[in-house]
GROMACS .gro file of C-alpha atoms in nm:
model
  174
    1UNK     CA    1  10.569  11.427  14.221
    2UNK     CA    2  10.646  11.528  13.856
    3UNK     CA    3  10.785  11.311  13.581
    4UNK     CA    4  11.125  11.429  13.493
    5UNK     CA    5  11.139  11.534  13.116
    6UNK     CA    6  11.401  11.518  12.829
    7UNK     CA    7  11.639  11.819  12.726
    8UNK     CA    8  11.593  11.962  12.417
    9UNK     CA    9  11.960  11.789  12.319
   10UNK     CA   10  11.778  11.464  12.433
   11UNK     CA   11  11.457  11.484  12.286
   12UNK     CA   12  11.663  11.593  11.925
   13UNK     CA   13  11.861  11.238  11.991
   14UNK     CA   14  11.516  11.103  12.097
   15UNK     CA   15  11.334  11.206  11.762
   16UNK     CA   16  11.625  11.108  11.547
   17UNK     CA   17  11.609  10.757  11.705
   18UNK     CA   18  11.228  10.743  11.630
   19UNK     CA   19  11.297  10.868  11.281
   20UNK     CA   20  11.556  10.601  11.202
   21UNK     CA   21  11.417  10.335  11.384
   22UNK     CA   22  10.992  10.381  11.385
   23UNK     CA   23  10.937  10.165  11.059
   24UNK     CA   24  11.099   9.849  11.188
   25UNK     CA   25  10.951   9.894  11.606
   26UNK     CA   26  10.641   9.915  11.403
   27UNK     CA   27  10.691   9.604  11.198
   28UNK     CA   28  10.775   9.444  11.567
   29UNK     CA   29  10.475   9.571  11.744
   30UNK     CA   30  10.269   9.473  11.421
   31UNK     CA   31  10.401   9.103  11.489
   32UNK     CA   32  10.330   9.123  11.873
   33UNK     CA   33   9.930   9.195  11.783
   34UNK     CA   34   9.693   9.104  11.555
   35UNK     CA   35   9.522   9.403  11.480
   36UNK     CA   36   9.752   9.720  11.266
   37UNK     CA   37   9.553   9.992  11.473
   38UNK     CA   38   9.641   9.855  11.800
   39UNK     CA   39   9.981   9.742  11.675
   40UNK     CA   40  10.052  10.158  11.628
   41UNK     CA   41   9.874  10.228  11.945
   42UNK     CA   42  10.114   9.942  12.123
   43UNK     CA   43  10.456  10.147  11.953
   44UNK     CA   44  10.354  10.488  12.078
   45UNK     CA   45  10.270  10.373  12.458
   46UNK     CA   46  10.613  10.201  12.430
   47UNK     CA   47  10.797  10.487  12.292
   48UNK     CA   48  10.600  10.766  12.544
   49UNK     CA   49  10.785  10.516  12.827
   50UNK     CA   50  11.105  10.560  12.673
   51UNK     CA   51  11.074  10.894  12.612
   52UNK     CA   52  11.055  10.923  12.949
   53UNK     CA   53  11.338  10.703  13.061
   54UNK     CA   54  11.577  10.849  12.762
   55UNK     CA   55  11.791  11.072  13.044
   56UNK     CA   56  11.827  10.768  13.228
   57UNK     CA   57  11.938  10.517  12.915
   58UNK     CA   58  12.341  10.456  12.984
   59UNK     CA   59  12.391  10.323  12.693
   60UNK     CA   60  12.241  10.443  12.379
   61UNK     CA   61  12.336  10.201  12.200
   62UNK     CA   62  12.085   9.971  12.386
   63UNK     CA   63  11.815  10.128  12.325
   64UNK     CA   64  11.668   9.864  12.035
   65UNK     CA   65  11.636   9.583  12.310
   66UNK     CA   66  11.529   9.881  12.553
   67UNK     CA   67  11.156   9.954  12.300
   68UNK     CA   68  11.165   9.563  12.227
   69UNK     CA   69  11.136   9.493  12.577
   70UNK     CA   70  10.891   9.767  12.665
   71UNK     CA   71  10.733   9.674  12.311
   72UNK     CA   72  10.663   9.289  12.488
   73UNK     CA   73  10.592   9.457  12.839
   74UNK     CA   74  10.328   9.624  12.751
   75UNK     CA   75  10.170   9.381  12.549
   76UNK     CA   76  10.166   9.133  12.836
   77UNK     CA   77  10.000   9.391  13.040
   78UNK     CA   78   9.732   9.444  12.787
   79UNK     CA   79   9.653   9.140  12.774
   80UNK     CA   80   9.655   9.016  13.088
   81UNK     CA   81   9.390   9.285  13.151
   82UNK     CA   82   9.181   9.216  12.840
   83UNK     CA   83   8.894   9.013  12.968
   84UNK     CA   84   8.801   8.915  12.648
   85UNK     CA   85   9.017   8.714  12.374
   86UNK     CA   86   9.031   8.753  11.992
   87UNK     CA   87   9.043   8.519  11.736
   88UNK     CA   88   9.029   8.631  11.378
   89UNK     CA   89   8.740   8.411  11.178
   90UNK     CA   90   8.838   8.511  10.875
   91UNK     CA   91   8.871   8.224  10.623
   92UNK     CA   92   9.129   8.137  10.383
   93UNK     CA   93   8.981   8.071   9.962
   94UNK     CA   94   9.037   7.688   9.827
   95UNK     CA   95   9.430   7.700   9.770
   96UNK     CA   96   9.505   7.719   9.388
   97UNK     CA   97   9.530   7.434   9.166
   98UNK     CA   98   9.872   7.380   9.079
   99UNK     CA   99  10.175   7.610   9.000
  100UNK     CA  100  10.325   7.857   9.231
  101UNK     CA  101  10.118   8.021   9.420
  102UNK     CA  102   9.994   8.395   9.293
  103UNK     CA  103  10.054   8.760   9.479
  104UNK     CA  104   9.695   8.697   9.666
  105UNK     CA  105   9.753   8.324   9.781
  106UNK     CA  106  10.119   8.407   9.888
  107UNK     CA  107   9.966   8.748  10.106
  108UNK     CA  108   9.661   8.490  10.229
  109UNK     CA  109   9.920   8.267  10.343
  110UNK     CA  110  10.107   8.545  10.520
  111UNK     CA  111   9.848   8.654  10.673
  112UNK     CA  112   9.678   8.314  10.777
  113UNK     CA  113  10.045   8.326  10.939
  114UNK     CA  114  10.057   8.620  11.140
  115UNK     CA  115   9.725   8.501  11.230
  116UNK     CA  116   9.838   8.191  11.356
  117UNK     CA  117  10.129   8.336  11.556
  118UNK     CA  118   9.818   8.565  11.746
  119UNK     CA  119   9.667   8.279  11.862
  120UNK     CA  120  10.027   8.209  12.039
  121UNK     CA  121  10.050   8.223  12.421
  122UNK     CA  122  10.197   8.597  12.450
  123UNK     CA  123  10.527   8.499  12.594
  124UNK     CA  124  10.601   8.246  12.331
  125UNK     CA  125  10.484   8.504  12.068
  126UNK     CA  126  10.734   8.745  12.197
  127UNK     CA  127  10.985   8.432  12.173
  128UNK     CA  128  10.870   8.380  11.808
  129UNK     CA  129  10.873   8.706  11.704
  130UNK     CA  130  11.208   8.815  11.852
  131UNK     CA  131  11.371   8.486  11.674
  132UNK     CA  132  11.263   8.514  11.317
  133UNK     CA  133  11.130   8.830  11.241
  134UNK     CA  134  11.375   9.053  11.417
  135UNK     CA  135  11.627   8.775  11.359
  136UNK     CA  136  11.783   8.776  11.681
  137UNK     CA  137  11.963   8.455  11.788
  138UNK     CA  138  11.870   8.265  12.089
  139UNK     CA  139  12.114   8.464  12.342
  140UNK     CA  140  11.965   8.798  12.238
  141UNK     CA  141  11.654   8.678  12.250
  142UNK     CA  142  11.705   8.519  12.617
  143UNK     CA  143  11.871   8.867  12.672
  144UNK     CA  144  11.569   9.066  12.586
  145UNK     CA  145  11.277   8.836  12.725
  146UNK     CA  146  11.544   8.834  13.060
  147UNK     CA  147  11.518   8.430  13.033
  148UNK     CA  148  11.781   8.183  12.987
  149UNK     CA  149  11.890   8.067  12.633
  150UNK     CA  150  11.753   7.678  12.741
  151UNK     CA  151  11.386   7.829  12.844
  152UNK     CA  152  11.377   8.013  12.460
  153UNK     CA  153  11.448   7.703  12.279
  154UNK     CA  154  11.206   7.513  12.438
  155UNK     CA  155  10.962   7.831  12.422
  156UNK     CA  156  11.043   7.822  12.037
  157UNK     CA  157  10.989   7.488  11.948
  158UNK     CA  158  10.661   7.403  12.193
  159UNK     CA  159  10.553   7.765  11.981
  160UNK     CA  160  10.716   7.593  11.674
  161UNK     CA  161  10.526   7.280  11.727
  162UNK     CA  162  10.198   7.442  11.748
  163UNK     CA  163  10.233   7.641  11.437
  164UNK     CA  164  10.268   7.295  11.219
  165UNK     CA  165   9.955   7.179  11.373
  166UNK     CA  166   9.748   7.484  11.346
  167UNK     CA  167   9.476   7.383  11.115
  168UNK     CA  168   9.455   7.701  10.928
  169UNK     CA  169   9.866   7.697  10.818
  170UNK     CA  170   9.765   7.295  10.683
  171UNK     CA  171   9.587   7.494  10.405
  172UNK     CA  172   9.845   7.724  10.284
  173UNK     CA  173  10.139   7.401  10.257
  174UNK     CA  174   9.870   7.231  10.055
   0.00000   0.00000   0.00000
């Protein structure tokens, strides 16, 4: 059996869609994993399966919650086979004395966040990421994790909830 391949008219619309669209599916797969080299490796396994799929894509237009979802798919699948689990060990410096904080504390404190939102369960990740960094409301978010609106708000604030009492975020609010 052979995989069915895009036209050339297809993979043009395919490419241009990449072009346009690559920097901010990167900035989502970046959120959905901890590590930038697997984040990359994540966005080109979920645009190979669209690729794929693009002849059979109705609706074009679509196509955002289309890599989104594969984006969270295949993240789930990684790492539900991952035997291992990672947890970053890096530690944050003493927070500064006073004043607002400087270029280095506010990118520590970024990252201590993105670290903390790893350490999520992966479906409440997904949740957390869709919400506030792709700034989807809770419909379109229920839409693209194919859950109801009720199971993302609880999702988001049990995810919410752990985020205020992860140790290493106490430091930054200091």
């Amino acid at each position: 059996m052979t995989t069915p391949v895009c036209t050339s008219a297809s993979t043009t619309q395919f490419t241009a869609y990449v072009r346009t669209k690559g920097p901010t599916l990167l900035r989502t797969a970046r959120s959905l994993t901890p590590n930038p080299a697997d984040a990359e490796d994540l966005l080109q396994t979920a645009l190979t399966k669209t690729y794929l799929a693009w002849d059979r894509i109705d609706d074009h237009r679509a196509v955002d919650g289309y890599v989104r979802r594969t984006l969270v798919n295949t993240r789930t699948s990684q790492w539900r086979k991952r035997k291992v689990d990672e947890f970053s060990t890096d530690e944050l410096p003493e927070p500064a004395a006073g004043g607002a904080p400087d270029l280095t504390e506010q990118q520590a404190q970024r990252d201590a966040l993105l670290r903390a939102i790893a350490r999520l369960p992966p479906r409440q990740r997904a949740m957390v990421v869709l919400r506030y960094y792709e700034d989807m409301s809770e419909a379109q978010t229920a839409e693209a994790m194919g859950v109801s609106v009720g199971t993302v708000k609880s999702a988001v604030s049990r995810a919410l909830g752990k985020l205020r009492d992860d140790p290493e975020l106490e430091l930054c609010v200091a």
